[in-house]
């Protein structure tokens, strides 16, 4: 700790801090453009200048470390004049186009010009203009507005791990550019829009659609992956205009993936806004009553165990609770939330959650990835791994995935054989794990969604135990889910009940006729063509593959349209909030099931969200602790058996389209076109 | 509108010739294994020399791969320093200093003389690819103003006649005398030594030794 004086007051400040941080701690605002808490310090905007006693020149407070006895002044007339002057310089080449700039209203430059600038300029020469750059379908550039703070450059190289942006040229001719123009190949690129303190980088799909002050802001959580990133949904009227990250140090820091941010245009396309019923092979619009009656008629003809339900990747806990209760009232044990057929064990919580927690990655000392490509499955988590790697001495090995991640990874092989070798301590990576104080294993769905998934789970547990990844202070055994609904579903026990069928058997049963009714709660990732002659009820929000096969469609609400509970891959219970109402006749999902239960003669005992959540608590007490992760008890899980000698598949074949919402999104289609099909050449059907 | 000075594309692949490679290895040896990126500037210089005075995309990419650096990081360096040329350049690059001391001593006339003699404007290259001319900022030889640099050599104490003589010689393929063109030695006073007279012999000796 050091003692220093800021504005005539003495403070005791941590000796590792900079003057800017010290001022912040003292509650004094220091204007800045280039400084950002999560990026390296550049010190090139000069906006944070303060006066320091005995220094002939002003000091950039972001780069100046605190020292004992320092006397800093942040509000003297001298400092105010310095800020005005810096502002005048920054505005020399900045266009006066705030009225047509998308950043207008939420622009650091605008705000700070008002607070610290002055109302004139002595610049008589021509302003310079800079050619706009092509950064792909997500980030729009208006480079003349750039003030060269290099936040985007630092974000790309430090956080995203794609060193593609740079500051080229010098002096008057300096520009932000890529090496030979190309789209940014990062799945976190949208965060540069938030980082840009001016309107140089803006949201391309959102361009000229709304002004920041006319938007209603709703705090919610994301469901595009299993991270549960905290988001803010900006709406105007009934339309989601854009999605921004909220800061949550424990989950997403302040980043979200491009899919989380840009897939929101999919929310207003391909929507199911009316109940449908298949009559003579065609889906026709019907009333809720007709749809429910058709279901009632179908259920009357069959036994309880001939009915099955599958919950999809975006299902919320409330809907799953209601559906689970309805199915048990109907006498069906056939329910499953593991659409991909992953061998997850719902009875042991520590076997299906990310035990270390996401922030725990910061403390890990070595990492073994098994059947997971975190870059496409959870870009924000991948950035967290990169952050840990950047701190040094962090060896990372990968089984199954040799995709390029944003940090160096030792590829150990693509078959489960490697697990056996590691188990025997024979593998070259064994020593790394032995030496590591807190080793970490991340097991992906690619390793579990295969016939020998339970064995891989078993072997991975053995490895975790063998290498000391699990003890009283550290649990390095982690499952990385791809679906936002999965952990919630497992916590609710939305898995086959006594003698019930799992996903594979439900589909097989539907194909051979032993399962007569299949209730799909937003399940779109299964092979619907294998459902045979079964009567398919699809409840969901998008006209995707599930709805295509359905005999009855019950229009539900998307994640922005309901107050719902989601549990992320860590087991963190988070609440989403209704930002807009579901379109047309669509309703919040649990209310649909509740209404249906009445028609079926098995009225569910909850009439409002409070009662339903009380029921959820009855099933599992973890729903009591919102926004928290309760450590799970370590037990035995998995089953020993033979490992197959086939390749472990991982990642998404197309990161930009993984669920009904992103598949309906035009922006995500453009991304697919730009980032995934560049090498394949266009076909005749393209545009 | 400013336009980015992107390196020109050439279909040619680039790699160091054995002779340059020896020099490159000498440079690389100076830096520890994990800090090879520090060699970026000398390596770009070597690449530029081999490539006829300018850096093509292939050359930049070669240096980047050689040092395991992201392309953009190398491009940042190449675009920042004016001594790296990102466009093809003439065999003789004439850089006339037009900063204050040279300007006061008549650099405008030198620029004019060059332009007239070569038939090009500043920033252009002659059709035969022999000469490129540019105006540059201070080259640090103010005491011998006005001056110009052609490739690696300084030509000082110039006037129009001396300039044309130098250019003619270069055009004819011979090598003009470098340094001061007025006959003075180095940057000694133009009218001969005014001090250190007692050491004249020693200075002469040193000067002749330096010549040898």
Tab-separated table of C-alpha atoms in Angstrom, chain A residues 299-640:
chain	number	residue	atom	x	y	z
A	299	UNK	CA	-54.076	-39.486	-26.112
A	300	UNK	CA	-57.374	-41.222	-25.363
A	301	UNK	CA	-56.557	-43.953	-27.836
A	302	UNK	CA	-53.176	-44.865	-26.390
A	303	UNK	CA	-51.656	-46.125	-23.148
A	304	UNK	CA	-49.465	-43.902	-21.049
A	305	UNK	CA	-46.289	-45.779	-21.925
A	306	UNK	CA	-46.941	-45.248	-25.616
A	307	UNK	CA	-46.452	-41.537	-25.154
A	308	UNK	CA	-42.997	-39.950	-25.084
A	309	UNK	CA	-41.570	-36.462	-24.699
A	310	UNK	CA	-38.278	-34.955	-25.791
A	311	UNK	CA	-37.128	-31.556	-24.556
A	312	UNK	CA	-35.037	-29.451	-26.926
A	313	UNK	CA	-31.917	-27.360	-26.506
A	314	UNK	CA	-33.651	-24.070	-25.740
A	315	UNK	CA	-36.340	-25.361	-23.377
A	316	UNK	CA	-36.711	-23.461	-20.112
A	317	UNK	CA	-36.959	-25.163	-16.732
A	318	UNK	CA	-40.547	-24.078	-16.126
A	319	UNK	CA	-41.771	-25.717	-19.337
A	320	UNK	CA	-39.770	-28.870	-18.637
A	321	UNK	CA	-41.193	-29.079	-15.113
A	322	UNK	CA	-44.726	-28.739	-16.420
A	323	UNK	CA	-44.148	-31.272	-19.184
A	324	UNK	CA	-42.500	-33.731	-16.828
A	325	UNK	CA	-45.444	-33.540	-14.442
A	326	UNK	CA	-47.903	-33.844	-17.286
A	327	UNK	CA	-46.144	-36.914	-18.644
A	328	UNK	CA	-46.132	-38.616	-15.283
A	329	UNK	CA	-49.828	-37.756	-14.873
A	330	UNK	CA	-50.425	-39.429	-18.237
A	331	UNK	CA	-48.468	-42.432	-17.002
A	332	UNK	CA	-45.521	-42.094	-19.352
A	333	UNK	CA	-41.969	-42.736	-18.133
A	334	UNK	CA	-40.562	-41.911	-21.562
A	335	UNK	CA	-39.049	-38.473	-21.236
A	336	UNK	CA	-35.591	-37.274	-22.168
A	337	UNK	CA	-33.857	-33.929	-22.460
A	338	UNK	CA	-30.665	-35.301	-24.045
A	339	UNK	CA	-31.582	-34.771	-27.669
A	340	UNK	CA	-28.106	-35.692	-28.861
A	341	UNK	CA	-28.189	-38.972	-26.900
A	342	UNK	CA	-25.293	-37.960	-24.664
A	343	UNK	CA	-24.617	-40.424	-21.856
A	344	UNK	CA	-25.107	-37.964	-19.034
A	345	UNK	CA	-26.005	-39.295	-15.630
A	346	UNK	CA	-28.760	-37.192	-14.085
A	347	UNK	CA	-28.404	-38.856	-10.688
A	348	UNK	CA	-24.933	-37.444	-9.930
A	349	UNK	CA	-24.829	-33.696	-10.327
A	350	UNK	CA	-21.051	-33.458	-10.324
A	351	UNK	CA	-21.010	-35.692	-13.403
A	352	UNK	CA	-22.814	-33.231	-15.628
A	353	UNK	CA	-21.816	-29.734	-14.563
A	354	UNK	CA	-18.741	-27.570	-15.030
A	355	UNK	CA	-17.519	-28.170	-11.487
A	356	UNK	CA	-14.582	-25.754	-11.515
A	357	UNK	CA	-16.941	-22.965	-12.551
A	358	UNK	CA	-16.007	-20.728	-15.457
A	359	UNK	CA	-14.075	-18.316	-13.269
A	360	UNK	CA	-12.239	-21.347	-11.884
A	361	UNK	CA	-10.443	-21.616	-15.215
A	362	UNK	CA	-8.349	-18.675	-14.014
A	363	UNK	CA	-6.934	-20.908	-11.264
A	364	UNK	CA	-6.328	-24.095	-13.284
A	365	UNK	CA	-2.756	-25.163	-13.965
A	366	UNK	CA	-3.143	-27.589	-16.892
A	367	UNK	CA	-6.022	-28.465	-19.161
A	368	UNK	CA	-7.162	-31.591	-20.954
A	369	UNK	CA	-9.924	-31.139	-23.539
A	370	UNK	CA	-11.821	-34.287	-24.406
A	371	UNK	CA	-14.153	-34.216	-27.387
A	372	UNK	CA	-14.774	-30.525	-27.275
A	373	UNK	CA	-14.029	-27.533	-29.446
A	374	UNK	CA	-14.627	-24.693	-26.997
A	375	UNK	CA	-14.102	-22.094	-29.692
A	376	UNK	CA	-17.277	-23.067	-31.508
A	377	UNK	CA	-19.191	-24.615	-28.622
A	378	UNK	CA	-18.676	-21.770	-26.150
A	379	UNK	CA	-16.634	-18.851	-27.545
A	380	UNK	CA	-16.816	-16.872	-24.305
A	381	UNK	CA	-15.467	-19.773	-22.290
A	382	UNK	CA	-12.786	-20.197	-24.922
A	383	UNK	CA	-11.734	-16.589	-24.344
A	384	UNK	CA	-11.480	-17.404	-20.644
A	385	UNK	CA	-9.180	-20.343	-21.389
A	386	UNK	CA	-7.100	-18.046	-23.577
A	387	UNK	CA	-6.937	-15.528	-20.745
A	388	UNK	CA	-5.564	-18.225	-18.440
A	389	UNK	CA	-3.120	-19.404	-21.111
A	390	UNK	CA	-1.853	-15.864	-21.604
A	391	UNK	CA	-0.804	-15.739	-17.937
A	392	UNK	CA	1.751	-18.437	-18.726
A	393	UNK	CA	2.666	-21.994	-17.701
A	394	UNK	CA	-0.606	-23.538	-18.827
A	395	UNK	CA	-0.265	-26.647	-20.966
A	396	UNK	CA	-3.349	-27.624	-22.935
A	397	UNK	CA	-3.911	-31.025	-24.513
A	398	UNK	CA	-6.821	-32.018	-26.691
A	399	UNK	CA	-8.341	-35.377	-27.537
A	400	UNK	CA	-10.635	-35.403	-30.521
A	401	UNK	CA	-10.442	-31.799	-31.573
A	402	UNK	CA	-7.605	-30.519	-33.687
A	403	UNK	CA	-9.408	-27.389	-34.837
A	404	UNK	CA	-7.456	-24.230	-34.458
A	405	UNK	CA	-8.262	-22.638	-31.132
A	406	UNK	CA	-7.100	-19.225	-30.033
A	407	UNK	CA	-4.176	-20.650	-28.054
A	408	UNK	CA	-1.654	-23.401	-28.715
A	409	UNK	CA	-2.959	-26.874	-28.020
A	410	UNK	CA	-1.133	-30.188	-28.095
A	411	UNK	CA	-3.204	-32.597	-30.126
A	412	UNK	CA	-3.085	-35.952	-28.356
A	413	UNK	CA	-5.098	-38.055	-30.772
A	414	UNK	CA	-8.660	-38.448	-31.943
A	415	UNK	CA	-9.720	-41.784	-30.460
A	416	UNK	CA	-10.633	-42.763	-26.876
A	417	UNK	CA	-7.500	-44.903	-26.838
A	418	UNK	CA	-5.637	-41.853	-25.543
A	419	UNK	CA	-7.829	-41.934	-22.433
A	420	UNK	CA	-6.662	-45.468	-21.689
A	421	UNK	CA	-3.039	-44.478	-22.119
A	422	UNK	CA	-3.519	-41.481	-19.836
A	423	UNK	CA	-5.223	-43.727	-17.339
A	424	UNK	CA	-2.210	-46.001	-17.273
A	425	UNK	CA	0.085	-42.994	-17.049
A	426	UNK	CA	1.791	-44.054	-20.247
A	427	UNK	CA	1.028	-41.010	-22.325
A	428	UNK	CA	3.441	-38.135	-22.862
A	429	UNK	CA	0.821	-35.730	-21.514
A	430	UNK	CA	0.641	-37.671	-18.234
A	431	UNK	CA	3.635	-35.886	-16.819
A	432	UNK	CA	2.070	-32.513	-17.488
A	433	UNK	CA	-1.013	-33.579	-15.572
A	434	UNK	CA	1.024	-35.021	-12.719
A	435	UNK	CA	3.048	-31.835	-12.376
A	436	UNK	CA	-0.016	-29.622	-12.465
A	437	UNK	CA	-1.238	-28.454	-9.085
A	438	UNK	CA	-4.814	-28.016	-10.247
A	439	UNK	CA	-5.364	-30.034	-13.429
A	440	UNK	CA	-8.571	-29.501	-15.316
A	441	UNK	CA	-10.532	-31.754	-17.656
A	442	UNK	CA	-13.234	-30.427	-19.938
A	443	UNK	CA	-15.386	-33.146	-21.382
A	444	UNK	CA	-17.493	-32.173	-24.376
A	445	UNK	CA	-20.717	-33.553	-25.734
A	446	UNK	CA	-18.824	-34.988	-28.684
A	447	UNK	CA	-17.250	-37.524	-26.348
A	448	UNK	CA	-20.492	-38.398	-24.569
A	449	UNK	CA	-22.927	-38.551	-27.453
A	450	UNK	CA	-21.565	-41.815	-28.787
A	451	UNK	CA	-22.279	-45.456	-27.949
A	452	UNK	CA	-19.349	-45.659	-25.533
A	453	UNK	CA	-20.116	-42.254	-23.980
A	454	UNK	CA	-20.743	-43.718	-20.508
A	455	UNK	CA	-17.375	-45.447	-20.634
A	456	UNK	CA	-15.615	-42.259	-21.696
A	457	UNK	CA	-17.336	-40.536	-18.771
A	458	UNK	CA	-16.080	-43.309	-16.490
A	459	UNK	CA	-12.521	-43.157	-17.823
A	460	UNK	CA	-12.461	-39.396	-17.566
A	461	UNK	CA	-13.531	-39.618	-13.952
A	462	UNK	CA	-10.731	-42.103	-13.322
A	463	UNK	CA	-8.246	-39.751	-14.958
A	464	UNK	CA	-9.547	-36.837	-12.902
A	465	UNK	CA	-9.120	-38.857	-9.718
A	466	UNK	CA	-5.754	-40.306	-10.707
A	467	UNK	CA	-4.187	-36.941	-11.462
A	468	UNK	CA	-5.569	-35.173	-8.423
A	469	UNK	CA	-8.079	-33.054	-10.280
A	470	UNK	CA	-10.621	-33.616	-7.546
A	471	UNK	CA	-9.935	-32.788	-3.910
A	472	UNK	CA	-11.367	-30.680	-1.136
A	473	UNK	CA	-10.216	-27.385	-2.588
A	474	UNK	CA	-10.463	-28.040	-6.284
A	475	UNK	CA	-12.732	-29.891	-8.641
A	476	UNK	CA	-11.234	-29.914	-12.115
A	477	UNK	CA	-13.744	-32.287	-13.681
A	478	UNK	CA	-15.945	-30.376	-16.064
A	479	UNK	CA	-18.646	-31.030	-18.592
A	480	UNK	CA	-19.089	-28.430	-21.286
A	481	UNK	CA	-22.601	-28.469	-22.645
A	482	UNK	CA	-23.706	-27.101	-25.957
A	483	UNK	CA	-27.362	-26.589	-25.062
A	484	UNK	CA	-28.763	-23.994	-22.691
A	485	UNK	CA	-31.509	-26.352	-21.576
A	486	UNK	CA	-29.407	-29.386	-20.743
A	487	UNK	CA	-28.283	-28.847	-17.159
A	488	UNK	CA	-31.726	-27.542	-16.216
A	489	UNK	CA	-33.291	-30.644	-17.728
A	490	UNK	CA	-30.945	-32.933	-15.828
A	491	UNK	CA	-31.483	-31.014	-12.598
A	492	UNK	CA	-35.229	-31.494	-13.050
A	493	UNK	CA	-34.752	-35.166	-13.819
A	494	UNK	CA	-36.143	-34.817	-17.310
A	495	UNK	CA	-34.680	-38.211	-18.162
A	496	UNK	CA	-36.289	-41.632	-18.600
A	497	UNK	CA	-38.183	-42.585	-15.432
A	498	UNK	CA	-38.427	-46.178	-14.203
A	499	UNK	CA	-38.391	-48.377	-17.271
A	500	UNK	CA	-38.689	-45.392	-19.571
A	501	UNK	CA	-37.175	-44.952	-22.982
A	502	UNK	CA	-34.334	-42.606	-23.777
A	503	UNK	CA	-34.092	-40.461	-26.884
A	504	UNK	CA	-32.643	-43.181	-29.090
A	505	UNK	CA	-35.293	-45.678	-28.000
A	506	UNK	CA	-38.123	-43.143	-28.300
A	507	UNK	CA	-37.197	-42.485	-31.919
A	508	UNK	CA	-36.748	-46.185	-32.557
A	509	UNK	CA	-40.109	-46.846	-30.872
A	510	UNK	CA	-41.818	-44.186	-32.967
A	511	UNK	CA	-40.311	-45.718	-36.075
A	512	UNK	CA	-41.489	-49.243	-35.313
A	513	UNK	CA	-44.856	-48.127	-33.937
A	514	UNK	CA	-44.502	-48.940	-30.243
A	515	UNK	CA	-44.446	-45.235	-29.365
A	516	UNK	CA	-47.608	-43.624	-30.670
A	517	UNK	CA	-47.383	-40.018	-29.487
A	518	UNK	CA	-44.209	-37.932	-29.360
A	519	UNK	CA	-44.265	-34.562	-27.639
A	520	UNK	CA	-41.410	-32.390	-28.864
A	521	UNK	CA	-40.739	-29.435	-26.592
A	522	UNK	CA	-38.653	-27.396	-29.006
A	523	UNK	CA	-36.717	-30.487	-30.048
A	524	UNK	CA	-35.305	-29.789	-33.487
A	525	UNK	CA	-31.945	-31.523	-33.425
A	526	UNK	CA	-33.301	-35.061	-33.767
A	527	UNK	CA	-33.858	-36.925	-36.991
A	528	UNK	CA	-37.604	-36.279	-37.389
A	529	UNK	CA	-37.849	-38.378	-40.512
A	530	UNK	CA	-37.390	-41.446	-38.290
A	531	UNK	CA	-40.523	-40.789	-36.238
A	532	UNK	CA	-42.598	-43.176	-38.361
A	533	UNK	CA	-46.333	-42.886	-38.005
A	534	UNK	CA	-46.291	-41.431	-34.505
A	535	UNK	CA	-48.582	-38.522	-33.699
A	536	UNK	CA	-46.122	-35.666	-33.199
A	537	UNK	CA	-46.910	-32.667	-31.042
A	538	UNK	CA	-44.429	-29.847	-31.537
A	539	UNK	CA	-44.325	-27.033	-29.062
A	540	UNK	CA	-41.879	-24.312	-29.933
A	541	UNK	CA	-41.332	-20.932	-31.436
A	542	UNK	CA	-39.857	-21.546	-34.862
A	543	UNK	CA	-40.990	-23.363	-37.943
A	544	UNK	CA	-37.957	-25.605	-38.001
A	545	UNK	CA	-37.528	-29.341	-38.609
A	546	UNK	CA	-39.662	-30.301	-35.594
A	547	UNK	CA	-42.618	-28.223	-36.713
A	548	UNK	CA	-42.277	-29.602	-40.213
A	549	UNK	CA	-42.965	-33.122	-39.039
A	550	UNK	CA	-45.608	-32.150	-36.476
A	551	UNK	CA	-49.246	-33.162	-36.482
A	552	UNK	CA	-50.095	-30.462	-33.973
A	553	UNK	CA	-48.105	-27.289	-33.482
A	554	UNK	CA	-48.407	-25.364	-30.245
A	555	UNK	CA	-46.771	-21.954	-30.675
A	556	UNK	CA	-44.490	-21.122	-27.735
A	557	UNK	CA	-42.311	-18.249	-26.667
A	558	UNK	CA	-38.675	-17.635	-27.518
A	559	UNK	CA	-36.175	-16.887	-24.750
A	560	UNK	CA	-36.723	-13.142	-25.047
A	561	UNK	CA	-40.436	-13.543	-24.540
A	562	UNK	CA	-40.738	-15.287	-21.209
A	563	UNK	CA	-39.809	-15.083	-17.572
A	564	UNK	CA	-37.999	-18.340	-17.305
A	565	UNK	CA	-35.240	-20.207	-15.523
A	566	UNK	CA	-32.148	-21.558	-17.225
A	567	UNK	CA	-29.239	-23.408	-15.689
A	568	UNK	CA	-25.909	-22.919	-17.397
A	569	UNK	CA	-23.169	-25.474	-17.838
A	570	UNK	CA	-21.724	-24.592	-14.417
A	571	UNK	CA	-25.044	-25.357	-12.781
A	572	UNK	CA	-25.695	-21.658	-12.225
A	573	UNK	CA	-29.408	-20.937	-12.022
A	574	UNK	CA	-30.270	-17.781	-13.932
A	575	UNK	CA	-33.505	-16.021	-14.754
A	576	UNK	CA	-34.504	-14.634	-18.103
A	577	UNK	CA	-36.941	-11.792	-18.351
A	578	UNK	CA	-39.727	-11.067	-20.725
A	579	UNK	CA	-38.604	-8.337	-23.098
A	580	UNK	CA	-41.373	-8.584	-25.674
A	581	UNK	CA	-44.576	-10.588	-25.827
A	582	UNK	CA	-44.747	-13.736	-27.950
A	583	UNK	CA	-46.182	-13.030	-31.404
A	584	UNK	CA	-49.817	-13.661	-32.299
A	585	UNK	CA	-51.387	-16.588	-30.520
A	586	UNK	CA	-48.090	-17.853	-29.108
A	587	UNK	CA	-47.928	-18.182	-25.323
A	588	UNK	CA	-45.355	-18.729	-22.610
A	589	UNK	CA	-44.483	-22.396	-22.720
A	590	UNK	CA	-45.460	-23.557	-19.267
A	591	UNK	CA	-48.895	-21.949	-19.611
A	592	UNK	CA	-49.515	-23.965	-22.780
A	593	UNK	CA	-48.749	-27.210	-20.973
A	594	UNK	CA	-50.825	-26.132	-17.991
A	595	UNK	CA	-53.792	-25.349	-20.277
A	596	UNK	CA	-53.342	-28.594	-22.171
A	597	UNK	CA	-53.288	-30.585	-18.935
A	598	UNK	CA	-56.763	-29.352	-18.138
A	599	UNK	CA	-58.126	-30.528	-21.499
A	600	UNK	CA	-56.446	-33.886	-20.974
A	601	UNK	CA	-58.116	-34.221	-17.593
A	602	UNK	CA	-54.909	-34.077	-15.572
A	603	UNK	CA	-54.934	-30.475	-14.401
A	604	UNK	CA	-51.469	-29.523	-13.150
A	605	UNK	CA	-51.499	-27.988	-9.673
A	606	UNK	CA	-49.993	-24.608	-10.499
A	607	UNK	CA	-51.761	-21.522	-11.722
A	608	UNK	CA	-48.955	-19.003	-11.637
A	609	UNK	CA	-45.216	-18.762	-11.941
A	610	UNK	CA	-44.739	-18.664	-8.161
A	611	UNK	CA	-46.519	-21.948	-7.644
A	612	UNK	CA	-44.673	-23.514	-10.564
A	613	UNK	CA	-41.332	-22.408	-9.160
A	614	UNK	CA	-42.306	-23.851	-5.805
A	615	UNK	CA	-42.850	-27.140	-7.618
A	616	UNK	CA	-39.393	-26.822	-9.210
A	617	UNK	CA	-37.929	-26.356	-5.743
A	618	UNK	CA	-39.683	-29.521	-4.641
A	619	UNK	CA	-37.942	-31.419	-7.418
A	620	UNK	CA	-34.530	-29.881	-6.810
A	621	UNK	CA	-33.456	-27.395	-4.182
A	622	UNK	CA	-30.763	-25.868	-6.421
A	623	UNK	CA	-33.443	-23.617	-7.886
A	624	UNK	CA	-33.445	-21.738	-4.600
A	625	UNK	CA	-30.082	-20.131	-5.223
A	626	UNK	CA	-30.431	-17.808	-8.164
A	627	UNK	CA	-27.182	-16.734	-9.856
A	628	UNK	CA	-25.148	-19.081	-7.719
A	629	UNK	CA	-23.358	-22.354	-8.139
A	630	UNK	CA	-23.654	-24.852	-5.347
A	631	UNK	CA	-20.644	-27.222	-5.282
A	632	UNK	CA	-21.765	-30.694	-6.281
A	633	UNK	CA	-20.857	-33.764	-4.249
A	634	UNK	CA	-18.284	-36.026	-5.901
A	635	UNK	CA	-19.567	-39.550	-6.408
A	636	UNK	CA	-18.992	-42.535	-8.648
A	637	UNK	CA	-20.471	-42.262	-12.094
A	638	UNK	CA	-20.074	-43.607	-15.605
A	639	UNK	CA	-19.804	-47.257	-16.455
A	640	UNK	CA	-16.800	-49.329	-17.272
